[in-house]
Amino acid sequence: MQKQEAWWKGAVIYQLIPRSFADGNADGIGDLQGLANRLGYLRWLGVDAIWLTPLYPSPLEDGGYDITDFKDIHPELGDLASFHRFLTAAHDQGIKVILDLVLNHTSVLHPWFQRARWAKKGSQERDVYVWNDDENRYCDAPVLFRKFESSNWEWDEVAQQYYFHRFLRHQPDLNYENSWVQDQMLEVIDFWIERGVDGFRLDAVPFLFESEGSRCEGLPETHAFLKKVRQRVDSHSRDILLLAEAIQPINEAASYLDDKELHGAFNFVLTAHLFAAVANGECKQLRLCLEKSQQAVSGSRWALPLRNHDELWLGDGHLIPVGIIQTIRDGLHQGHGHWLNWGINRRLAPLLNGDLRANRLLNALLYSLPGMPCIYYGDELGMGDWPGLRDRDPNRTPMAWTSVRNGGFSSAPDPLLVLPPITSPGYDYRVVNVEVQKQLPGSLLNWHRRMLTCRRLLPALRHGDFKLLESSHPSVIVYSRTCETMTVLVAANFSAAGSSLRLDLSKWKGKRTREVLWGCEYPTADKDWFIYLPSYGFSWWLIGEVDDSIR
Ligand code: GLC
Ligand code: CA
């Protein structure tokens, strides 16, 4: 019998923050009941999986990435019983569920840390975290949240030692040299798999181990532990996705994708190059990045986000020329940028100055490049953000469902809301919301839904081979996706001006060509095949004889 493809190959992932998505009990905070009530929407939109940012008990110093109990649910979101109800409902709708798994650190309020700081120096209990008598250890490890922290060490009065933290001082790093820590975290994985989850997004994977004289990123010991994670997951004989968050150059991110390690990794470099291509109307660097990504590992292993709950990373000038970073920083052209620690804390639509053509262009690439496209909740509406809020809160505000008060997110009194809904000009929830956009045939939301429907009808986009084609125009990228049954040709124009070009389709000479999104016939494929793409325009063509219902 033929082995079934893993569920996550080419899956469309919808990322959401449970606290900001839908409030089921009118206390102003999104929760699992609210989310369960909205599963019909996600099914209607056509996504395959949802990734939930952490839903564990937490004092929320870092959006829930500071955890006090890995095996429970934050009481504001629900409990294990409501998680079970939500998961069953998601599965009934055919939607997979991916949890965020934070291996690197806990909250300072985690009982393990409280026990550690009171325990004797050098004891087993103390050893669960990384301590030192001074700050002169692991000095080559860069501070990541440099807006909030100036050192990776924090003095603890009770312990009379410093503890190590790669992120906020509220997030002490677990000591992976300690086998007890490893066993505990492997048990956490068992716990959630036994409760039925379909995958994990592994937070901050590069940082698990430390070593003197290194940046403390991606050390061999870290890879060895991740292989144990994989073994543990495989022992459950279910198809579980392990997806790495490593905000690093392509080859480093790909290093987690050894066949015995993780299944997928986000391609943040590609995300940066997509924005860069829009900013300067040129796609040479984007092409090189795609080539490099393919060489590093098969395309299906990459997950591709445009935006997420964090900053937009542009790689400190070594990935993308400084001038282009500046353009993106300045909100592409009009001075709307906001720089936080190492990137921009804004949503997709405002980053693109509300330009719908550029927005559709980037999403059309997302849906046709190889791998797992990741939609960030609200970006399918072109939702706005609140630049004045602290940290990454600008891009974490409540989902806009309807035109009623608070966008239908919650009926609680305004001061109780988790974050203020968007009412800024051009992005007001009374206009930019699900209900309104469902009714407008030309809305961004209906466009996303149509694109996802097309994607489902075109298996070549889900798991076909990827090939870059020659393009005679510097603003236009051209590629094909081919599986056993079909070839889809894609062309995308990163210029704000229209672009015409000649393509050499002699490889498919004499074959019928049809544009899928608009349903129009083109001349048969030939050596000289001419196309015109309007400002930020793109097309998907089916090449050859394929069932006419696909159009
Ligand atoms: C990851 C998360 C980010 C969090 C950090 C520390 O980068 O995406 O939101 O702050 O890890 O856990
Ligand atoms: Ca609630």
Coordinates of C-alpha atoms and ligand atoms in Angstrom, one line a residue:
M1 CA 0.0 0.0 0.0
Q2 CA 1.3 3.5 -0.8
K3 CA 2.3 5.5 2.2
Q4 CA 0.0 8.4 2.8
E5 CA 1.5 11.9 2.6
A6 CA 2.1 13.5 6.0
W7 CA -0.9 15.8 6.8
W8 CA 1.3 18.9 7.0
K9 CA 2.8 18.7 3.6
G10 CA 1.6 21.9 1.9
A11 CA -0.9 22.5 4.7
V12 CA -2.3 26.0 5.1
I13 CA -1.7 27.1 8.7
Y14 CA -3.7 29.8 10.4
Q15 CA -1.9 31.3 13.4
L16 CA -4.0 32.9 16.1
I17 CA -3.6 34.3 19.6
P18 CA -6.4 32.7 21.7
R19 CA -6.7 35.7 24.0
S20 CA -7.3 38.0 21.0
F21 CA -9.5 35.8 18.8
A22 CA -12.9 35.5 20.3
D23 CA -14.3 35.9 23.8
G24 CA -16.8 33.1 24.7
N25 CA -17.7 34.3 28.2
A26 CA -17.9 38.1 28.0
D27 CA -15.0 38.8 30.3
G28 CA -13.0 40.7 27.6
I29 CA -10.5 38.0 27.0
G30 CA -10.5 35.6 24.1
D31 CA -10.8 31.9 25.2
L32 CA -11.2 28.3 24.0
Q33 CA -15.0 28.5 24.0
G34 CA -14.9 31.6 21.8
L35 CA -12.5 29.9 19.5
A36 CA -14.6 26.8 19.3
N37 CA -17.6 29.0 18.3
R38 CA -15.5 30.4 15.4
L39 CA -14.3 27.2 13.9
G40 CA -16.9 27.3 11.2
Y41 CA -15.3 30.5 10.0
L42 CA -11.9 28.8 9.7
R43 CA -13.4 25.9 7.8
W44 CA -15.3 28.3 5.5
L45 CA -12.0 30.2 4.8
G46 CA -10.4 26.8 4.0
V47 CA -7.4 26.4 6.3
D48 CA -6.0 23.0 7.2
A49 CA -4.5 23.7 10.6
I50 CA -4.5 26.3 13.4
W51 CA -1.5 27.1 15.4
L52 CA -2.3 28.5 18.8
T53 CA 0.2 30.7 20.6
P54 CA 0.8 29.5 24.2
L55 CA -2.3 28.7 26.2
Y56 CA -0.7 27.6 29.4
P57 CA -0.9 29.2 32.8
S58 CA 1.4 32.2 32.8
P59 CA 1.8 35.7 34.3
L60 CA 1.8 37.0 30.7
E61 CA 5.0 39.0 30.9
D62 CA 5.7 37.8 27.4
G63 CA 2.4 37.0 25.8
G64 CA 2.2 33.5 27.5
Y65 CA 5.7 32.5 26.4
D66 CA 6.6 32.7 30.1
I67 CA 4.9 29.5 31.5
T68 CA 4.2 28.4 35.0
D69 CA 2.7 25.0 34.2
F70 CA 3.3 23.1 30.9
K71 CA 0.5 20.7 31.5
D72 CA -2.5 22.9 32.0
I73 CA -4.5 25.7 30.4
H74 CA -4.5 29.3 31.5
P75 CA -7.7 29.8 33.6
E76 CA -8.7 32.8 31.5
L77 CA -8.7 30.6 28.4
G78 CA -10.5 27.6 29.9
D79 CA -9.3 24.3 31.3
L80 CA -8.3 20.9 30.1
A81 CA -12.0 19.9 29.6
S82 CA -12.7 22.9 27.4
F83 CA -9.4 22.2 25.5
H84 CA -10.7 18.7 24.9
R85 CA -14.1 20.1 23.6
F86 CA -12.3 22.6 21.4
L87 CA -9.9 20.0 20.0
T88 CA -12.7 17.5 19.3
A89 CA -14.7 20.3 17.5
A90 CA -11.7 21.3 15.4
H91 CA -11.1 17.7 14.4
D92 CA -14.8 17.3 13.5
Q93 CA -14.4 20.2 11.1
G94 CA -11.3 18.6 9.6
I95 CA -8.9 21.1 11.2
K96 CA -5.6 20.1 12.7
V97 CA -4.3 21.8 15.9
I98 CA -0.7 22.8 16.5
L99 CA 0.4 23.9 20.0
D100 CA 3.3 26.2 20.8
L101 CA 5.9 24.4 22.8
V102 CA 8.3 26.6 24.7
L103 CA 11.3 24.4 25.6
N104 CA 14.0 26.9 26.3
H105 CA 12.7 28.7 29.4
T106 CA 9.9 29.0 32.0
S107 CA 8.4 31.9 33.9
V108 CA 10.2 33.0 37.1
L109 CA 7.0 32.0 38.8
H110 CA 7.2 28.4 37.6
P111 CA 7.5 26.1 40.8
W112 CA 10.7 24.7 39.4
F113 CA 12.3 28.1 39.4
Q114 CA 11.0 29.0 42.9
R115 CA 12.3 25.7 44.2
A116 CA 15.7 26.3 42.4
R117 CA 16.3 29.7 43.9
W118 CA 15.6 28.5 47.5
A119 CA 17.6 25.2 47.1
K120 CA 21.2 24.9 48.1
K121 CA 23.8 26.1 45.6
G122 CA 25.0 23.2 43.5
S123 CA 22.0 21.0 44.5
Q124 CA 19.9 19.0 42.0
E125 CA 17.0 21.4 42.4
R126 CA 19.1 24.5 41.8
D127 CA 20.6 22.8 38.7
V128 CA 17.3 22.9 36.8
Y129 CA 18.3 26.4 35.6
V130 CA 21.6 28.0 34.5
W131 CA 23.3 29.8 37.3
N132 CA 26.6 31.6 37.9
D133 CA 28.3 33.7 40.5
D134 CA 29.1 36.5 38.1
E135 CA 27.9 37.7 34.7
N136 CA 31.1 36.7 33.0
R137 CA 29.9 33.6 31.4
Y138 CA 28.5 33.0 27.8
C139 CA 29.4 36.6 27.0
D140 CA 29.3 35.8 23.3
A141 CA 25.6 35.1 23.4
P142 CA 23.8 38.2 22.0
V143 CA 21.0 39.8 24.0
L144 CA 17.9 39.2 21.9
F145 CA 15.3 41.6 23.4
R146 CA 17.7 44.5 23.5
K147 CA 15.0 47.1 23.9
F148 CA 14.1 45.5 27.3
E149 CA 17.3 43.9 28.5
S150 CA 21.0 44.8 28.5
S151 CA 22.3 41.5 29.8
N152 CA 21.5 37.8 29.6
W153 CA 22.1 37.5 33.3
E154 CA 19.9 38.6 36.2
W155 CA 20.9 38.7 39.9
D156 CA 18.6 36.7 42.2
E157 CA 18.6 37.9 45.8
V158 CA 17.3 34.6 47.2
A159 CA 19.7 32.4 45.4
Q160 CA 22.6 34.9 45.7
Q161 CA 23.6 34.0 42.2
Y162 CA 22.9 35.2 38.7
Y163 CA 20.6 33.2 36.4
F164 CA 20.8 33.1 32.6
H165 CA 17.9 34.2 30.4
R166 CA 18.1 34.6 26.6
F167 CA 14.8 36.5 26.5
L168 CA 13.2 38.6 29.2
R169 CA 14.5 38.5 32.8
H170 CA 11.1 36.9 33.7
Q171 CA 12.1 33.9 31.5
P172 CA 15.0 31.9 33.1
D173 CA 16.6 29.4 30.7
L174 CA 16.2 25.8 31.7
N175 CA 19.4 23.8 32.0
Y176 CA 19.4 21.1 29.4
E177 CA 22.6 19.6 30.7
N178 CA 20.4 18.3 33.4
S179 CA 18.7 15.0 32.3
W180 CA 15.8 15.6 34.7
V181 CA 14.9 18.8 32.6
Q182 CA 15.1 16.8 29.4
D183 CA 12.8 14.1 30.8
Q184 CA 10.3 16.6 32.1
M185 CA 10.0 18.3 28.7
L186 CA 9.7 15.0 26.9
E187 CA 6.8 14.1 29.2
V188 CA 5.2 17.4 28.3
I189 CA 5.2 16.3 24.7
D190 CA 3.6 13.0 25.6
F191 CA 1.0 14.7 27.7
W192 CA -0.3 16.8 24.8
I193 CA 0.0 14.1 22.1
E194 CA -2.1 11.9 24.4
R195 CA -4.7 14.7 24.5
G196 CA -4.8 14.6 20.7
V197 CA -2.8 17.5 19.3
D198 CA -1.5 17.3 15.8
G199 CA 1.8 19.2 16.0
F200 CA 4.0 21.5 17.9
R201 CA 5.6 24.8 16.9
L202 CA 8.9 24.6 18.8
D203 CA 9.7 28.1 20.1
A204 CA 13.2 29.4 20.1
V205 CA 14.9 26.1 19.3
P206 CA 18.4 27.3 18.8
F207 CA 19.0 28.3 22.4
L208 CA 18.5 25.1 24.4
F209 CA 22.2 24.5 25.3
E210 CA 25.0 27.0 26.2
S211 CA 28.7 26.7 25.6
E212 CA 31.5 29.0 26.4
G213 CA 33.0 31.0 23.6
S214 CA 30.0 30.5 21.3
R215 CA 26.8 32.4 20.5
C216 CA 25.0 29.6 22.3
E217 CA 22.9 28.9 19.2
G218 CA 22.3 25.7 17.4
L219 CA 25.0 23.7 19.4
P220 CA 25.5 20.0 18.6
E221 CA 23.9 19.2 22.0
T222 CA 20.8 21.1 21.1
H223 CA 20.5 19.1 17.9
A224 CA 21.0 15.9 19.8
F225 CA 18.2 16.8 22.2
L226 CA 15.8 17.7 19.3
K227 CA 16.5 14.3 17.8
K228 CA 15.3 12.8 21.2
V229 CA 12.1 15.0 20.8
R230 CA 11.6 13.5 17.4
Q231 CA 12.1 9.9 18.6
R232 CA 9.6 10.6 21.4
V233 CA 7.0 12.0 18.9
D234 CA 7.6 9.1 16.5
S235 CA 7.0 6.6 19.4
H236 CA 3.3 7.7 19.3
S237 CA 2.8 6.3 15.8
R238 CA 0.8 9.3 14.8
D239 CA 1.6 11.9 12.2
I240 CA 2.7 14.8 14.4
L241 CA 4.3 18.0 13.0
L242 CA 7.4 19.4 14.6
L243 CA 8.0 22.9 13.3
A244 CA 11.0 24.9 14.3
E245 CA 11.2 28.6 15.0
A246 CA 14.8 29.5 14.3
I247 CA 15.1 33.2 13.2
Q248 CA 18.4 32.5 11.4
P249 CA 20.0 32.4 8.0
I250 CA 18.7 29.6 5.7
N251 CA 21.4 27.1 6.2
E252 CA 21.2 27.4 10.0
A253 CA 17.4 27.1 10.0
A254 CA 17.7 24.1 7.6
S255 CA 20.1 22.4 10.1
Y256 CA 17.1 21.4 12.2
L257 CA 15.6 19.5 9.3
D258 CA 17.8 16.4 9.3
D259 CA 15.6 13.4 8.6
K260 CA 15.9 12.3 12.2
E261 CA 15.2 15.8 13.6
L262 CA 12.3 18.2 13.0
H263 CA 9.9 18.1 10.1
G264 CA 9.6 21.8 9.2
A265 CA 11.1 25.2 9.9
F266 CA 9.9 28.8 9.2
N267 CA 11.7 30.4 6.4
F268 CA 12.0 33.9 7.9
V269 CA 14.7 34.9 5.4
L270 CA 12.3 34.3 2.6
T271 CA 9.7 36.4 4.4
A272 CA 12.3 39.3 4.6
H273 CA 13.1 38.9 0.9
L274 CA 9.4 39.1 -0.1
F275 CA 9.1 42.5 1.6
A276 CA 12.4 43.6 0.2
A277 CA 11.2 42.7 -3.3
V278 CA 8.1 44.8 -2.9
A279 CA 10.1 47.7 -1.4
N280 CA 12.5 48.0 -4.3
G281 CA 10.5 46.5 -7.2
E282 CA 13.1 43.9 -8.0
C283 CA 13.3 40.2 -7.5
K284 CA 16.9 39.1 -8.1
Q285 CA 17.6 38.6 -4.4
L286 CA 14.3 36.9 -3.9
R287 CA 15.2 34.4 -6.7
L288 CA 18.6 33.7 -5.1
C289 CA 16.9 33.2 -1.7
L290 CA 14.5 30.7 -3.2
E291 CA 17.3 28.9 -4.9
K292 CA 19.2 28.7 -1.6
S293 CA 16.1 27.5 0.3
Q294 CA 15.6 24.7 -2.2
Q295 CA 19.2 23.7 -2.1
A296 CA 19.2 23.6 1.7
V297 CA 16.2 21.3 1.9
S298 CA 13.1 20.3 -0.1
G299 CA 10.6 23.1 -0.3
S300 CA 7.8 21.2 1.4
R301 CA 9.7 21.4 4.7
W302 CA 9.5 25.2 4.9
A303 CA 6.7 27.1 6.6
L304 CA 6.2 30.6 5.2
P305 CA 4.7 33.4 7.1
L306 CA 4.2 37.0 5.9
R307 CA 3.6 38.3 9.4
N308 CA 3.2 36.8 12.9
H309 CA 2.8 37.9 16.5
D310 CA 6.5 39.0 16.6
E311 CA 8.6 41.6 14.9
L312 CA 9.2 41.4 11.1
W313 CA 12.9 40.4 11.0
L314 CA 15.0 41.9 8.2
G315 CA 18.3 40.4 9.2
D316 CA 20.5 43.3 10.4
G317 CA 21.8 44.4 7.0
H318 CA 23.6 41.2 6.2
L319 CA 20.6 39.7 4.3
I320 CA 19.1 42.7 2.8
P321 CA 20.8 46.0 1.7
V322 CA 20.5 48.6 4.4
G323 CA 18.7 51.1 2.0
I324 CA 15.9 48.6 1.4
I325 CA 15.6 47.8 5.1
Q326 CA 15.3 51.6 5.6
T327 CA 12.5 51.7 3.1
I328 CA 10.6 48.9 4.8
R329 CA 11.3 50.4 8.2
D330 CA 9.8 53.6 6.9
G331 CA 6.6 51.7 6.2
L332 CA 7.6 51.1 2.6
H333 CA 7.3 54.7 1.5
Q334 CA 5.4 56.9 3.9
G335 CA 7.2 56.9 7.2
H336 CA 5.0 54.5 9.1
G337 CA 7.7 52.1 10.3
H338 CA 8.2 51.1 13.9
W339 CA 11.4 49.4 15.0
L340 CA 11.3 47.3 18.2
N341 CA 14.2 45.0 19.2
W342 CA 15.3 43.7 15.8
G343 CA 12.4 44.3 13.6
I344 CA 9.0 46.0 13.0
N345 CA 6.0 45.3 15.2
R346 CA 3.4 46.0 12.6
R347 CA 0.8 44.1 10.7
L348 CA 0.9 43.2 7.0
A349 CA -1.6 45.8 5.7
P350 CA -0.2 48.9 7.3
L351 CA 3.4 47.7 6.5
L352 CA 2.2 47.9 2.8
N353 CA 0.6 51.3 3.4
G354 CA -2.8 49.7 2.8
D355 CA -1.9 48.9 -0.8
L356 CA -4.3 46.0 -1.6
R357 CA -2.4 45.1 -4.8
A358 CA 0.9 44.6 -3.0
N359 CA -1.0 42.7 -0.2
R360 CA -2.6 40.3 -2.7
L361 CA 0.7 39.9 -4.5
L362 CA 2.6 38.7 -1.4
N363 CA -0.3 36.4 -0.5
A364 CA -0.4 35.0 -4.0
L365 CA 3.3 34.0 -3.6
L366 CA 2.5 32.6 -0.1
Y367 CA -0.1 30.3 -1.7
S368 CA 2.0 29.2 -4.7
L369 CA 5.5 28.8 -3.4
P370 CA 6.4 25.3 -2.0
G371 CA 5.8 24.6 1.7
M372 CA 3.3 25.5 4.3
P373 CA 1.7 29.0 4.0
C374 CA 1.0 30.6 7.3
I375 CA -1.8 33.2 7.7
Y376 CA -1.7 35.5 10.7
Y377 CA -5.2 36.0 12.1
G378 CA -6.8 39.2 10.8
D379 CA -4.3 39.6 8.0
E380 CA -6.9 37.9 5.7
L381 CA -9.0 41.0 6.3
G382 CA -6.2 43.5 5.9
M383 CA -6.6 44.3 9.6
G384 CA -4.7 47.3 11.0
D385 CA -2.7 47.7 14.2
W386 CA -2.1 50.1 17.1
P387 CA 1.5 51.4 16.8
G388 CA 1.4 53.1 20.2
L389 CA 1.0 50.0 22.3
R390 CA 3.9 48.4 24.1
D391 CA 6.2 45.7 22.9
R392 CA 4.5 43.6 20.2
D393 CA 1.0 44.4 21.3
P394 CA 0.4 46.7 18.2
N395 CA 0.0 43.5 16.1
R396 CA -1.9 41.4 18.7
T397 CA -5.2 43.3 19.0
P398 CA -8.7 41.6 18.9
M399 CA -10.0 40.0 15.7
A400 CA -12.6 42.1 14.0
W401 CA -15.7 39.9 13.4
T402 CA -18.6 42.3 12.9
S403 CA -19.5 46.0 13.0
V404 CA -21.0 45.9 16.5
R405 CA -19.1 47.3 19.5
N406 CA -15.6 45.9 19.8
G407 CA -15.9 44.3 16.5
G408 CA -18.0 41.4 18.0
F409 CA -14.8 40.2 19.7
S410 CA -16.4 40.5 23.1
S411 CA -19.5 42.1 24.8
A412 CA -17.5 43.0 27.9
P413 CA -17.2 46.7 28.9
D414 CA -14.4 48.3 27.0
P415 CA -11.8 48.7 29.9
L416 CA -11.9 44.9 30.4
L417 CA -10.7 44.1 26.8
V418 CA -7.4 42.3 26.4
L419 CA -6.3 45.0 24.0
P420 CA -8.2 47.8 22.2
P421 CA -9.8 46.9 18.9
I422 CA -8.7 48.9 15.9
T423 CA -10.5 52.1 15.1
S424 CA -7.8 53.9 13.2
P425 CA -8.8 55.6 9.9
G426 CA -8.9 53.1 7.1
Y427 CA -8.8 50.1 9.4
D428 CA -11.8 50.7 11.7
Y429 CA -13.4 47.5 12.8
R430 CA -16.8 48.8 11.6
V431 CA -15.5 48.5 8.1
V432 CA -12.7 46.0 8.2
N433 CA -14.4 42.9 9.7
V434 CA -15.4 39.4 8.7
E435 CA -19.1 40.0 8.4
V436 CA -18.8 43.0 6.1
Q437 CA -16.1 41.4 3.9
K438 CA -18.0 38.2 3.5
Q439 CA -20.8 40.3 1.8
L440 CA -18.5 42.1 -0.5
P441 CA -17.5 40.0 -3.5
G442 CA -14.3 41.9 -4.1
S443 CA -13.1 42.0 -0.5
L444 CA -9.7 40.7 0.6
L445 CA -11.3 38.1 2.7
N446 CA -13.3 36.6 -0.3
W447 CA -10.2 36.9 -2.4
H448 CA -8.3 34.7 0.2
R449 CA -11.0 32.2 0.3
R450 CA -11.0 32.0 -3.5
M451 CA -7.3 31.6 -3.6
L452 CA -7.4 28.8 -1.1
T453 CA -10.2 27.1 -3.1
C454 CA -8.0 27.3 -6.2
R455 CA -5.0 26.0 -4.2
R456 CA -7.1 23.0 -3.2
L457 CA -8.0 22.2 -6.8
L458 CA -4.4 22.5 -7.9
P459 CA -2.4 19.7 -6.1
A460 CA 0.7 20.9 -7.9
L461 CA 0.7 24.0 -5.6
R462 CA 0.4 21.8 -2.6
H463 CA 3.1 19.2 -3.3
G464 CA 4.4 19.8 -6.8
D465 CA 8.1 20.3 -7.7
F466 CA 9.2 23.8 -7.8
K467 CA 11.3 25.3 -10.6
L468 CA 12.4 28.9 -11.2
L469 CA 12.2 29.9 -14.8
E470 CA 14.1 32.6 -16.7
S471 CA 12.5 36.0 -16.6
S472 CA 13.5 38.7 -18.9
H473 CA 12.2 41.4 -16.6
P474 CA 13.9 42.4 -13.3
S475 CA 10.6 43.0 -11.5
V476 CA 9.0 39.7 -12.5
I477 CA 9.5 36.3 -10.9
V478 CA 8.4 33.2 -12.8
Y479 CA 8.2 29.7 -11.6
S480 CA 6.4 26.4 -12.2
R481 CA 4.9 23.8 -9.9
T482 CA 4.5 20.4 -11.3
C483 CA 3.1 17.1 -10.0
E484 CA 2.0 13.9 -11.8
T485 CA -1.2 15.4 -12.9
M486 CA -0.5 19.0 -13.7
T487 CA 1.8 22.0 -14.2
V488 CA 1.0 25.4 -12.8
L489 CA 3.0 28.3 -14.1
V490 CA 3.2 31.4 -11.9
A491 CA 4.4 34.9 -12.7
A492 CA 4.4 37.8 -10.3
N493 CA 5.3 41.5 -10.8
F494 CA 7.0 43.3 -8.0
S495 CA 6.9 46.6 -9.8
A496 CA 4.3 49.3 -9.1
A497 CA 4.3 49.8 -12.8
G498 CA 2.9 47.3 -15.3
S499 CA 5.4 44.9 -16.8
S500 CA 5.4 43.0 -20.1
L501 CA 7.7 40.2 -20.9
R502 CA 8.4 37.3 -23.2
L503 CA 8.6 33.8 -21.7
D504 CA 10.1 30.8 -23.3
L505 CA 7.6 28.0 -22.9
S506 CA 9.1 25.7 -25.6
K507 CA 9.3 23.0 -22.9
W508 CA 5.5 22.8 -23.1
K509 CA 5.2 23.7 -26.8
G510 CA 1.8 23.2 -28.3
K511 CA 0.1 22.7 -24.9
R512 CA -3.1 24.6 -23.9
T513 CA -2.7 27.4 -21.4
R514 CA -5.4 28.8 -19.2
E515 CA -5.2 31.4 -16.5
V516 CA -6.8 29.9 -13.4
L517 CA -7.7 32.9 -11.3
W518 CA -9.6 34.7 -14.1
G519 CA -10.5 31.7 -16.1
C520 CA -9.3 33.0 -19.5
E521 CA -7.6 31.1 -22.3
Y522 CA -4.1 32.1 -23.4
P523 CA -2.3 31.2 -26.7
T524 CA -0.9 27.7 -26.7
A525 CA 2.6 27.4 -25.1
D526 CA 5.5 28.3 -27.4
K527 CA 9.0 29.6 -27.5
D528 CA 7.8 33.2 -27.6
W529 CA 5.0 33.6 -25.2
F530 CA 4.1 37.2 -24.3
I531 CA 2.4 38.3 -21.1
Y532 CA 1.5 41.6 -19.5
L533 CA 1.2 42.0 -15.7
P534 CA -0.3 45.1 -14.2
S535 CA 1.0 47.0 -11.2
Y536 CA 1.9 44.3 -8.6
G537 CA 0.0 41.8 -10.8
F538 CA 0.3 38.1 -10.8
S539 CA -1.1 35.1 -12.6
W540 CA -1.4 31.3 -12.2
W541 CA -1.7 29.4 -15.5
L542 CA -2.6 25.7 -15.9
I543 CA -0.6 24.1 -18.7
G544 CA -1.9 21.1 -20.6
E545 CA -5.1 19.3 -20.6
V546 CA -6.7 19.3 -17.2
D547 CA -10.3 18.8 -16.2
D548 CA -12.2 21.9 -17.3
S549 CA -13.9 22.3 -13.9
I550 CA -10.7 23.8 -12.6
R551 CA -10.9 27.4 -13.6
Ligands
GLC1 C1 9.7 33.3 20.3 C2 8.2 33.8 20.3 C3 8.2 35.2 21.0 C4 8.7 35.0 22.4 C5 10.1 34.4 22.4 C6 10.4 34.0 23.8 O1 10.5 34.1 19.6 O2 7.7 33.8 19.0 O3 6.9 35.7 20.9 O4 8.8 36.3 23.0 O5 10.1 33.2 21.6 O6 9.7 32.8 24.2
CA2 CA -13.2 35.1 27.9

